[in-house]
Amino acid sequence: MKIIQAQLKKILNGIAEAETIEKIKINETKLMMVIFGPMLMIAALTSVIVGIYWAEKMSLAMTVTGTLFFTGVFIIILLHQKLPRQLMMNLISAALFASLVVVYLVYFQKITFLFWMIILIMVIFSNTMIQRTLFYYMIFASLFFFVISLTFYPELVIHVDSISYLSFCVAFLCIIVASIVSNQIYRQIIQKKAMIYAKTLDQKDTLNLMYEDVIAHQQQLKVQNERLLQYNTEIEANQERLEFLAYTDTLTGVPNRKMILEQIELLIDLSQENGNHFSLVFIDLDNFKKINDSLGHGAGDDLLIKVATRLKAAMDERDLLGRLGGDELAILIRRQISDEKVLGYTQKLLGLLGNPFKLGDKSVIMTASFGIAVWPGDALTCNDLLKAADTAMYKAKELGKNSIQFYQKEMKNEVLYKIDLENQMISAFEKNDFFVVYQPIVSVEDQKNVSFEALLRWQVPERGLISPAEFIPMAEEIGLIGDLGEWVLRQACKKIKSVKTELGIDIRIGVNISPVQIKRGDFLERVRQVLEEEKVNARQLTLEITESVFMGNIERAAMIIQELKKLGLMISLDDFGTGYSSLSYLMRLPIDVLKIDRSFIKSLEKGEKNKRIVGSIIEMVHNLDIHVVAEGVEEVPQFEFLNKRKCDWIQGYLFSKPLGDVEMTNYLKAQMEKNS
């Protein structure tokens, strides 16, 4: 019984949960098999008891019993078979019909009325189902048994009259109608339920989709949250990095200018409260630009790193080393120590820089200029203290570099003078206030004019004539030398043309070229442009260069000289003997003229040794097929010595000072008259 109950519960739940009519029909078929199978087996047992009670023939009783039993077993077997639903329904209905025929034929006389009640119950039961197969079989059975009853069994055991038959027919018809109506109602209910269930399923699917969307959004939010956390971490790391970059020099790793200035401001605030003093050391590496130009900026960066590392390792840990920019460093001595101790401390650091630095496969000795300013004695504000230390550093450079200078108030006036002079120089160039004079270069043999040297001059109102030794380096420093040099070259070209037009003669003029000017990438192109625009024969021009042009990159200098000579220009090496490796340059470079520096000529009167040096230079240069010019010849003994040593040309006040335009014209006229 428990097995049957469990099976019934499972089937009823299947009917209740079915979402389609087809699934309801399948479960109804299973329900019929579960009900009719056991009922037929119980009916078989009952048939045995009834047959014995009625003293029927055993063969008849066993026929009924066997039919009912095997029909029940047959239905139970069908329950476990995987057959099409409609086939199973037909088999069940046919089996029930057959069992009813057997029962009717055997027991009709005994249970006529009960039999018809069973038929009616079967009709009602089958009609309440969605599927109609069993109903049709039961209707056919009713008609079949009714005809058989009227034909073969006209008299019933229970006497009924015509009214009873009529009543029975009416009741039977009413039952049929009622069962049909109930079936339609049941079908409508089931269909409505199926629609509601289908709608519920749709809503469930919609909800599932919405739930999946929610889950997907949750996943997206989770991913976005993780990204936000990652971004926050990156932002925090970037903020730390920005703070580091804001206060640290990325090349050397030491504090940068901003950090140094803020530390100075902080020390000023603290020192004002406790009355202490502190010192600022401004450091500039000497000739650092030559390292960049000769070895490249990579080597320059490497040198800065090594300098900062060496200084930092030797400093007191209470002091602060920073990079202000370029090759400028600063040391903030935050301790209160005397000027004598500051000097000893900085001398030690300066001495460390004198040890060679290894840059690739080269060793470089680097010097530096130190400027020291003390708060509050030299300045009261951060900017003024920095300017004071900077001024002291420039004074150290002026005094020969590789030295230390404390700030003095007189230095401020010198700096202001220099700044004012720089501003006036820029203004003078814009207003064309510079002018050129020309100093003759004459032959030693016959004292006739050979050529002229164009010399740049600058006269400043209320200051007078400014020495070229003062304003030329200044022009190089502020980047004006390129334009000034090109202007002088144009003036020389114009003078060559004007002399040709006025006097009908050709002259040669030498123009000094600054090392800064010749190292510019567009130098050759600008020289070509001037020659083309001024329409001057290049053979009438000499470019005078100094040995510093070759420092660091002699190959490039040689290439430039070759290109200049291809244009027809003559090349003169000026100030010979004041630089380094002069003899090696003469061997490697195509020089036309060599000018012995005036310092050698002036030293002739000091002894035989100096005369032998000058004489050796002249002889050596002649052996290289190079002409020699002696500069600064002012006395007759100097001329006589040079004449004896076969010097080619001389230049100096002994024969002529630098000449202006009118004086130069008169000088040339006098030369023409003398030659004629």
XYZ file of C-alpha atoms in Angstrom:
676
model
C 0.000 0.000 0.000
C 2.820 2.428 0.847
C 4.314 1.807 -2.587
C 0.935 2.554 -4.214
C 0.496 5.707 -2.075
C 3.968 6.929 -2.975
C 3.314 6.252 -6.648
C -0.066 8.038 -6.498
C 1.504 11.043 -4.747
C 4.230 11.245 -7.350
C 1.718 11.095 -10.224
C -0.657 13.643 -8.637
C 2.258 16.028 -8.083
C 3.224 15.512 -11.701
C -0.317 16.481 -12.776
C -0.293 19.527 -10.502
C 3.131 20.698 -11.710
C 2.621 19.875 -15.410
C 2.974 22.935 -17.627
C 1.358 21.427 -20.742
C -1.761 19.366 -21.564
C 0.394 16.590 -23.000
C 2.247 16.124 -19.708
C -1.109 16.038 -17.867
C -2.340 13.296 -20.217
C 0.792 11.242 -19.632
C 0.402 11.498 -15.872
C -3.358 10.694 -16.154
C -2.502 7.537 -18.088
C -0.107 6.526 -15.326
C -2.803 7.330 -12.744
C -5.293 5.032 -14.498
C -2.766 2.212 -14.512
C -1.964 2.686 -10.823
C -5.709 2.682 -9.906
C -7.071 0.024 -12.260
C -4.223 -2.462 -11.872
C -4.648 -3.078 -8.126
C -8.490 -2.691 -8.344
C -8.725 -5.459 -10.960
C -6.573 -7.737 -8.829
C -8.857 -7.041 -5.838
C -11.889 -7.654 -8.103
C -10.356 -11.008 -9.101
C -10.165 -12.050 -5.444
C -13.729 -10.847 -4.910
C -14.872 -12.890 -7.929
C -13.563 -16.073 -6.304
C -15.469 -15.349 -3.104
C -18.677 -14.440 -4.976
C -18.494 -17.551 -7.169
C -18.166 -19.796 -4.133
C -20.993 -17.973 -2.375
C -23.334 -18.260 -5.320
C -22.308 -21.923 -5.914
C -21.430 -21.138 -9.453
C -19.508 -23.503 -11.581
C -15.856 -23.329 -10.682
C -14.864 -23.031 -14.314
C -16.978 -19.876 -14.736
C -15.731 -18.356 -11.521
C -12.103 -19.054 -12.444
C -12.681 -17.551 -15.899
C -13.845 -14.274 -14.366
C -11.139 -14.342 -11.723
C -8.380 -15.103 -14.236
C -9.587 -12.453 -16.636
C -9.627 -9.751 -13.934
C -6.281 -10.811 -12.454
C -4.360 -10.971 -15.726
C -5.945 -7.705 -16.883
C -4.655 -6.066 -13.665
C -1.192 -7.595 -14.139
C -1.215 -6.485 -17.782
C -1.982 -2.883 -16.762
C 0.759 -2.892 -14.089
C 3.253 -4.217 -16.644
C 2.278 -1.453 -19.069
C 3.044 1.077 -16.319
C 6.751 0.215 -16.566
C 6.923 0.141 -20.376
C 8.119 3.056 -22.496
C 5.324 3.045 -25.091
C 3.567 5.935 -26.837
C 0.889 7.421 -24.609
C -1.993 6.875 -27.077
C -1.043 3.223 -27.641
C -0.925 2.604 -23.904
C -4.347 4.232 -23.492
C -5.898 2.034 -26.179
C -4.387 -1.104 -24.658
C -5.711 -0.229 -21.175
C -9.205 0.632 -22.509
C -9.369 -2.552 -24.589
C -8.271 -4.665 -21.612
C -10.940 -3.101 -19.366
C -13.572 -3.583 -22.064
C -12.638 -7.267 -22.440
C -12.735 -7.889 -18.678
C -16.182 -6.221 -18.450
C -17.476 -8.456 -21.293
C -16.345 -11.569 -19.441
C -17.880 -10.410 -16.155
C -21.114 -9.434 -17.901
C -21.474 -12.774 -19.683
C -20.898 -14.778 -16.504
C -22.691 -12.722 -13.832
C -25.254 -10.666 -15.740
C -28.243 -12.515 -14.266
C -26.880 -12.043 -10.744
C -25.597 -8.436 -10.720
C -27.412 -6.666 -13.519
C -28.110 -3.470 -11.658
C -24.636 -3.424 -9.987
C -23.019 -4.020 -13.345
C -24.722 -1.034 -14.875
C -23.664 1.077 -11.947
C -20.041 0.015 -12.586
C -20.449 0.971 -16.240
C -21.815 4.400 -15.271
C -18.975 4.960 -12.805
C -16.458 4.055 -15.485
C -18.148 6.447 -17.938
C -18.128 9.263 -15.390
C -14.526 8.598 -14.364
C -13.250 8.420 -17.945
C -15.148 11.564 -18.948
C -13.547 13.655 -16.237
C -10.141 13.098 -17.784
C -8.499 15.283 -20.392
C -8.019 12.356 -22.749
C -11.174 10.733 -24.219
C -10.020 7.252 -25.261
C -11.390 5.365 -22.218
C -14.602 7.418 -22.360
C -15.266 6.306 -25.925
C -14.571 2.683 -25.010
C -17.010 2.897 -22.024
C -19.746 4.531 -24.128
C -19.372 1.765 -26.695
C -19.469 -0.838 -23.888
C -22.672 0.705 -22.495
C -24.406 0.582 -25.861
C -23.052 -2.871 -26.548
C -24.229 -4.291 -23.210
C -27.583 -2.518 -23.501
C -28.276 -4.106 -26.898
C -27.128 -7.514 -25.658
C -29.351 -7.174 -22.599
C -32.452 -6.371 -24.658
C -31.713 -9.112 -27.152
C -30.535 -12.058 -25.088
C -31.658 -11.175 -21.586
C -35.070 -9.478 -21.917
C -35.988 -10.247 -18.357
C -33.941 -9.069 -15.436
C -33.656 -10.760 -12.142
C -34.847 -7.522 -10.643
C -38.216 -6.730 -12.187
C -38.432 -3.317 -13.795
C -41.208 -1.854 -15.877
C -41.202 0.546 -18.807
C -41.068 3.554 -16.544
C -38.005 2.140 -14.843
C -36.287 1.635 -18.203
C -37.223 5.149 -19.201
C -36.011 6.538 -15.923
C -32.817 4.576 -16.258
C -32.237 5.863 -19.798
C -32.934 9.443 -18.744
C -30.557 9.072 -15.790
C -27.968 7.507 -18.028
C -28.301 10.347 -20.544
C -28.138 12.956 -17.750
C -25.041 11.305 -16.380
C -23.473 11.336 -19.844
C -24.383 14.996 -20.398
C -23.165 15.924 -16.930
C -19.911 14.068 -17.486
C -19.400 15.799 -20.848
C -20.063 19.207 -19.315
C -17.790 18.443 -16.378
C -15.137 17.249 -18.802
C -15.329 20.521 -20.746
C -15.192 22.514 -17.518
C -12.253 20.419 -16.353
C -10.497 20.926 -19.681
C -11.070 24.687 -19.480
C -9.720 24.729 -15.943
C -6.704 22.697 -16.992
C -6.087 24.923 -20.021
C -6.464 28.037 -17.868
C -4.105 26.511 -15.370
C -1.687 25.640 -18.190
C -1.857 29.246 -19.453
C -1.275 30.613 -15.972
C 1.497 28.135 -15.458
C 3.025 29.008 -18.839
C 2.775 32.695 -17.930
C 4.327 31.890 -14.598
C 7.100 30.065 -16.400
C 7.581 33.062 -18.686
C 7.704 35.310 -15.650
C 10.067 32.860 -14.045
C 12.238 32.923 -17.147
C 12.068 36.709 -17.123
C 12.982 36.732 -13.464
C 15.783 34.294 -14.171
C 17.047 36.560 -16.923
C 16.754 39.527 -14.609
C 18.531 37.557 -11.924
C 21.245 36.625 -14.386
C 21.504 40.303 -15.368
C 21.754 41.211 -11.696
C 24.453 38.565 -11.220
C 26.237 39.841 -14.332
C 25.969 43.422 -13.048
C 27.227 42.258 -9.692
C 30.177 40.645 -11.443
C 30.752 43.839 -13.411
C 30.516 45.879 -10.230
C 32.932 43.477 -8.594
C 35.367 43.834 -11.489
C 34.912 47.604 -11.479
C 35.414 47.660 -7.733
C 38.602 45.662 -8.139
C 39.704 48.085 -10.864
C 38.879 51.030 -8.616
C 40.954 49.468 -5.863
C 43.757 48.954 -8.356
C 43.378 52.535 -9.608
C 43.422 53.817 -6.034
C 46.591 51.850 -5.412
C 48.107 53.221 -8.618
C 46.972 56.747 -7.730
C 48.563 56.462 -4.302
C 51.744 55.113 -5.873
C 51.661 57.923 -8.468
C 51.105 60.501 -5.744
C 54.109 59.166 -3.892
C 56.032 59.162 -7.153
C 54.934 62.723 -7.925
C 55.948 63.855 -4.462
C 59.292 62.151 -4.983
C 59.699 63.768 -8.406
C 58.575 67.139 -7.062
C 61.422 67.208 -4.559
C 64.072 64.950 -6.135
C 66.372 65.374 -9.081
C 65.632 62.390 -11.319
C 69.171 62.177 -12.690
C 71.309 62.275 -9.548
C 68.726 61.237 -6.949
C 69.557 64.198 -4.680
C 67.024 66.910 -3.702
C 66.114 69.324 -6.492
C 65.898 73.107 -6.573
C 62.398 73.184 -5.081
C 63.468 71.068 -2.116
C 66.567 73.207 -1.487
C 64.543 76.433 -1.578
C 61.922 75.060 0.817
C 64.636 73.882 3.201
C 66.229 77.330 3.107
C 62.857 78.930 3.922
C 62.403 76.488 6.805
C 65.894 77.187 8.165
C 65.256 80.924 7.967
C 62.072 80.514 10.047
C 63.851 78.330 12.623
C 66.962 80.521 12.761
C 64.884 83.639 13.335
C 63.488 82.021 16.467
C 66.751 80.666 17.909
C 69.164 83.284 16.534
C 71.388 80.772 14.718
C 73.046 81.182 11.332
C 73.628 78.768 8.450
C 75.535 78.693 5.149
C 74.685 78.010 1.530
C 77.376 76.740 -0.868
C 76.751 77.259 -4.590
C 78.777 74.851 -6.785
C 79.314 75.085 -10.542
C 81.424 72.522 -12.406
C 84.189 74.155 -14.450
C 84.245 73.514 -18.212
C 81.323 71.091 -17.946
C 80.097 72.130 -21.397
C 83.313 70.785 -22.921
C 82.501 67.354 -21.486
C 79.079 67.427 -23.162
C 80.501 68.699 -26.447
C 83.433 66.296 -26.605
C 82.128 63.116 -24.939
C 78.388 63.571 -25.365
C 75.504 64.362 -23.022
C 75.415 60.786 -21.760
C 78.925 61.205 -20.385
C 77.909 64.562 -18.911
C 74.972 62.950 -17.104
C 77.239 60.168 -15.855
C 79.690 62.752 -14.555
C 76.957 64.626 -12.670
C 75.843 61.378 -11.003
C 79.415 60.547 -9.963
C 80.073 64.083 -8.659
C 76.870 64.044 -6.577
C 77.684 60.578 -5.231
C 81.232 61.561 -4.276
C 80.177 64.783 -2.572
C 77.304 63.157 -0.691
C 79.555 60.373 0.635
C 81.997 62.923 2.079
C 79.434 65.343 3.519
C 78.202 65.626 7.074
C 74.881 63.778 7.306
C 73.248 66.863 8.786
C 73.893 68.857 5.612
C 71.841 68.709 2.430
C 73.169 68.306 -1.115
C 70.896 69.295 -4.002
C 70.991 69.956 -7.727
C 69.755 73.370 -8.825
C 69.883 72.580 -12.535
C 72.382 71.854 -15.290
C 75.831 71.510 -13.709
C 74.891 73.647 -10.704
C 74.776 72.028 -7.254
C 74.196 73.437 -3.784
C 75.099 72.364 -0.280
C 72.961 73.638 2.566
C 75.083 73.580 5.729
C 72.343 73.409 8.338
C 74.792 73.419 11.233
C 75.949 76.602 12.954
C 79.692 76.572 12.290
C 82.257 79.333 11.814
C 83.427 80.652 8.450
C 86.833 79.026 9.041
C 85.219 75.594 9.460
C 82.986 76.181 6.441
C 86.080 76.997 4.392
C 87.922 73.891 5.593
C 84.846 71.751 4.956
C 84.364 73.024 1.398
C 88.101 72.810 0.613
C 87.963 69.139 1.497
C 84.996 68.627 -0.866
C 86.701 70.630 -3.632
C 89.809 68.499 -3.249
C 87.750 65.324 -3.703
C 86.548 66.543 -7.086
C 90.181 66.787 -8.202
C 90.451 62.997 -8.249
C 89.827 61.561 -11.758
C 86.336 60.433 -12.761
C 86.007 57.338 -14.951
C 83.680 58.011 -17.882
C 83.585 54.945 -20.094
C 87.127 54.302 -21.231
C 88.288 57.841 -20.391
C 89.449 59.454 -17.145
C 88.384 63.046 -16.559
C 89.659 65.478 -13.940
C 86.907 67.878 -12.959
C 87.293 71.150 -11.079
C 84.567 73.341 -9.626
C 83.943 76.863 -8.417
C 82.396 77.268 -4.946
C 80.499 80.337 -3.793
C 79.483 80.658 -0.122
C 76.854 82.948 1.408
C 75.878 83.077 5.100
C 72.447 83.862 6.539
C 71.671 86.473 7.880
C 74.948 88.330 7.328
C 74.876 88.186 3.508
C 71.121 88.048 2.838
C 67.818 87.913 4.691
C 65.585 86.119 2.181
C 65.880 82.809 0.390
C 66.217 84.314 -3.099
C 68.772 86.902 -1.950
C 70.818 84.196 -0.229
C 70.816 82.121 -3.418
C 71.845 85.158 -5.477
C 74.637 85.957 -3.037
C 76.059 82.422 -3.208
C 75.718 82.482 -7.010
C 77.563 85.813 -7.164
C 80.379 84.429 -5.028
C 80.623 81.409 -7.301
C 80.986 83.613 -10.415
C 83.709 85.547 -8.639
C 85.524 82.248 -8.053
C 85.299 81.559 -11.792
C 86.655 85.008 -12.660
C 89.632 84.418 -10.375
C 90.698 81.324 -12.277
C 88.109 78.665 -11.325
C 88.747 75.653 -9.063
C 88.502 77.932 -6.034
C 86.229 79.016 -3.188
C 84.895 82.515 -2.575
C 82.809 83.928 0.266
C 80.234 86.491 -0.744
C 81.188 90.150 -0.310
C 78.883 93.070 -0.855
C 81.234 94.535 -3.480
C 80.529 91.469 -5.620
C 76.928 92.547 -6.003
C 78.027 95.732 -7.753
C 80.210 93.694 -10.120
C 77.295 91.408 -10.950
C 74.991 94.355 -11.500
C 77.614 95.902 -13.759
C 77.891 92.692 -15.747
C 74.107 92.335 -16.071
C 73.803 95.952 -17.168
C 76.598 95.501 -19.686
C 74.943 92.374 -21.102
C 71.673 94.254 -21.556
C 73.512 97.133 -23.226
C 75.309 94.688 -25.518
C 72.018 93.206 -26.745
C 70.635 96.696 -27.283
C 73.822 97.811 -29.062
C 73.628 94.901 -31.481
C 69.989 95.661 -32.254
C 70.869 99.336 -32.829
C 74.013 98.475 -34.848
C 76.272 100.340 -32.387
C 79.256 98.014 -32.866
C 81.958 98.951 -35.365
C 84.968 97.328 -36.998
C 88.565 98.532 -37.279
C 91.246 96.973 -39.459
C 94.881 96.405 -38.430
C 97.383 95.910 -41.264
C 99.528 92.799 -41.524
C 102.749 93.600 -43.400
C 105.580 91.649 -44.928
C 108.797 91.500 -42.906
C 110.862 91.465 -46.073
C 109.648 94.735 -47.664
C 107.223 96.140 -45.077
C 104.450 96.177 -47.660
C 100.867 95.509 -46.731
C 99.754 91.910 -47.072
C 96.307 91.881 -45.495
C 94.209 93.258 -42.644
C 92.648 91.769 -39.517
C 89.072 92.899 -38.793
C 88.732 93.762 -35.105
C 85.335 94.253 -33.434
C 84.976 97.321 -31.224
C 82.243 98.588 -28.900
C 82.019 102.047 -27.384
C 79.541 102.460 -24.511
C 78.295 105.944 -23.529
C 79.662 107.071 -20.140
C 81.950 103.989 -20.029
C 84.076 104.423 -23.084
C 85.636 101.720 -25.209
C 84.981 98.238 -23.821
C 87.823 95.764 -24.210
C 87.114 92.794 -26.519
C 88.599 90.577 -23.795
C 85.618 91.661 -21.683
C 82.690 91.710 -24.053
C 83.593 88.786 -26.383
C 83.353 86.154 -23.579
C 80.159 87.854 -22.474
C 78.723 87.552 -25.989
C 79.675 83.868 -26.015
C 77.982 83.358 -22.670
C 74.669 84.982 -23.622
C 74.581 83.363 -27.094
C 75.145 86.564 -29.112
C 78.535 85.629 -30.547
C 77.073 83.796 -33.550
C 75.177 86.828 -34.793
C 78.077 89.169 -33.940
C 80.569 86.971 -35.787
C 78.341 86.813 -38.862
C 77.949 90.616 -38.756
C 81.732 91.125 -38.663
C 82.118 88.732 -41.612
C 79.601 90.782 -43.603
C 81.364 94.011 -42.706
C 84.657 92.566 -43.932
C 82.987 91.539 -47.224
C 81.507 94.997 -47.638
C 84.923 96.592 -46.953
C 86.565 94.390 -49.601
C 83.949 95.523 -52.157
C 84.118 99.195 -51.158
C 87.944 99.260 -51.450
C 87.693 97.637 -54.882
C 85.108 100.191 -55.963
C 86.905 103.231 -54.480
C 90.572 102.391 -55.056
C 90.399 99.624 -57.663
C 92.553 97.199 -55.663
C 91.956 93.791 -54.082
C 92.670 93.326 -50.407
C 92.511 90.371 -48.038
C 90.849 90.627 -44.630
C 91.045 88.168 -41.772
C 88.003 87.641 -39.526
C 88.177 86.048 -36.076
C 85.850 83.089 -35.530
C 84.813 82.191 -31.988
C 85.008 78.523 -30.886
C 81.373 78.815 -29.858
C 80.463 80.108 -33.292
C 82.250 77.400 -35.276
C 80.699 74.612 -33.176
C 77.201 75.632 -34.191
C 75.543 73.165 -36.541
C 74.691 75.846 -39.125
C 78.120 77.528 -39.182
C 79.163 76.338 -42.649
C 75.801 77.170 -44.176
C 75.850 80.685 -42.726
C 79.345 81.317 -44.101
C 78.219 80.137 -47.557
C 75.141 82.342 -47.320
C 77.189 85.467 -46.482
C 79.581 84.838 -49.384
C 76.696 84.350 -51.822
C 74.733 87.375 -50.636
C 77.730 89.737 -50.507
C 79.170 88.372 -53.793
C 82.768 88.366 -52.552
C 85.569 86.084 -53.744
C 86.314 83.723 -50.857
C 90.062 83.923 -51.635
C 90.057 87.461 -50.284
C 89.002 86.264 -46.816
C 90.914 84.567 -44.025
C 89.147 82.949 -41.094
C 91.193 83.114 -37.888
C 90.522 80.326 -35.393
C 92.069 79.391 -32.037
C 93.250 76.056 -30.715
C 90.164 75.712 -28.473
C 88.151 74.987 -31.642
C 89.788 71.562 -31.805
C 89.265 70.631 -28.164
C 87.255 67.417 -27.777
C 86.458 66.676 -31.431
C 89.397 67.260 -33.725
C 87.823 65.102 -36.460
C 84.808 67.415 -36.757
C 87.084 70.487 -36.687
C 89.200 69.015 -39.479
C 86.073 68.347 -41.543
C 84.874 71.941 -41.079
C 88.279 73.361 -42.083
C 88.341 71.190 -45.189
C 84.887 72.446 -46.181
C 85.969 76.061 -45.625
C 89.049 75.570 -47.775
C 86.868 74.066 -50.516
C 85.081 77.419 -50.588
C 88.459 79.130 -51.201
C 88.933 80.592 -47.714
C 92.356 80.790 -46.078
C 92.637 79.416 -42.515
C 94.807 81.052 -39.888
C 95.597 79.590 -36.456
C 95.520 82.495 -33.979
C 97.195 82.837 -30.536
C 99.548 79.912 -31.181
C 101.277 78.614 -28.057
C 98.582 79.535 -25.534
C 96.601 76.283 -25.851
C 97.292 72.533 -25.587
C 98.852 70.083 -28.024
C 99.524 72.849 -30.550
C 102.110 70.912 -32.523
C 99.799 67.931 -33.020
C 97.154 70.228 -34.513
C 99.671 71.541 -37.056
C 100.455 67.990 -38.145
C 96.845 66.981 -38.636
C 95.088 70.125 -39.876
C 95.426 72.006 -43.206
C 96.440 75.381 -41.749
C 97.627 78.169 -44.112
C 98.861 80.751 -41.598
C 100.075 80.551 -37.991
C 100.051 83.613 -35.749
C 102.539 83.571 -32.836
C 100.853 85.034 -29.762
C 101.981 88.494 -28.610
C 103.102 87.043 -25.249
C 105.965 85.234 -27.029
C 106.985 88.392 -28.907
C 106.926 90.463 -25.754
C 109.186 87.923 -23.976
C 111.951 88.203 -26.601
C 113.721 90.894 -24.600
C 113.837 88.671 -21.502
C 116.594 86.355 -22.709
C 118.069 84.022 -25.253
C 115.892 81.121 -24.182
C 112.719 82.896 -25.306
C 114.374 83.878 -28.586
C 115.313 80.246 -29.224
C 111.701 79.195 -28.596
C 110.312 81.731 -31.056
C 113.004 80.904 -33.589
C 112.237 77.183 -33.294
C 108.553 77.813 -33.823
C 109.226 79.790 -37.005
C 111.558 77.142 -38.378
C 109.219 74.284 -37.526
C 106.191 75.980 -39.082
C 108.106 76.828 -42.256
C 109.060 73.174 -42.568
C 105.309 72.430 -42.645
C 104.830 74.999 -45.497
C 102.819 77.315 -43.271
C 103.220 81.104 -43.227
C 104.055 82.778 -39.898
C 102.635 86.022 -38.508
C 104.094 87.574 -35.357
C 101.496 89.486 -33.321
C 102.121 92.482 -31.051
C 105.323 93.762 -32.647
C 105.903 97.187 -31.077
C 109.706 97.676 -30.947
C 112.471 97.701 -33.515
C 114.567 94.954 -31.823
C 111.597 92.650 -32.054
C 111.287 93.399 -35.765
C 114.999 92.886 -36.355
C 114.948 89.505 -34.611
C 111.929 88.370 -36.620
C 113.499 89.566 -39.845
C 116.658 87.641 -39.035
C 114.629 84.486 -38.307
C 112.798 84.817 -41.647
C 109.337 85.440 -40.135
C 106.912 86.053 -43.003
C 104.567 88.735 -41.727
C 104.215 90.951 -38.694
C 101.327 92.770 -37.046
C 101.580 95.446 -34.358
C 101.797 99.100 -33.397
C 105.349 99.354 -34.768
C 103.816 99.635 -38.224
C 100.180 100.527 -37.645
C 97.474 100.568 -35.053
C 93.955 99.343 -35.989
C 92.441 101.736 -38.547
C 88.959 103.108 -39.026
C 87.332 103.441 -42.426
C 88.872 106.802 -43.351
C 92.280 105.945 -41.881
C 92.292 102.648 -43.744
C 91.562 104.403 -47.025
C 94.410 106.881 -46.443
C 96.745 104.029 -45.461
C 95.977 102.142 -48.682
C 96.434 105.288 -50.769
C 99.809 105.863 -49.149
C 100.781 102.274 -49.878
C 99.712 102.663 -53.500
C 101.797 105.834 -53.893
C 104.789 104.156 -52.254
C 104.525 101.133 -54.540
C 104.176 103.280 -57.620
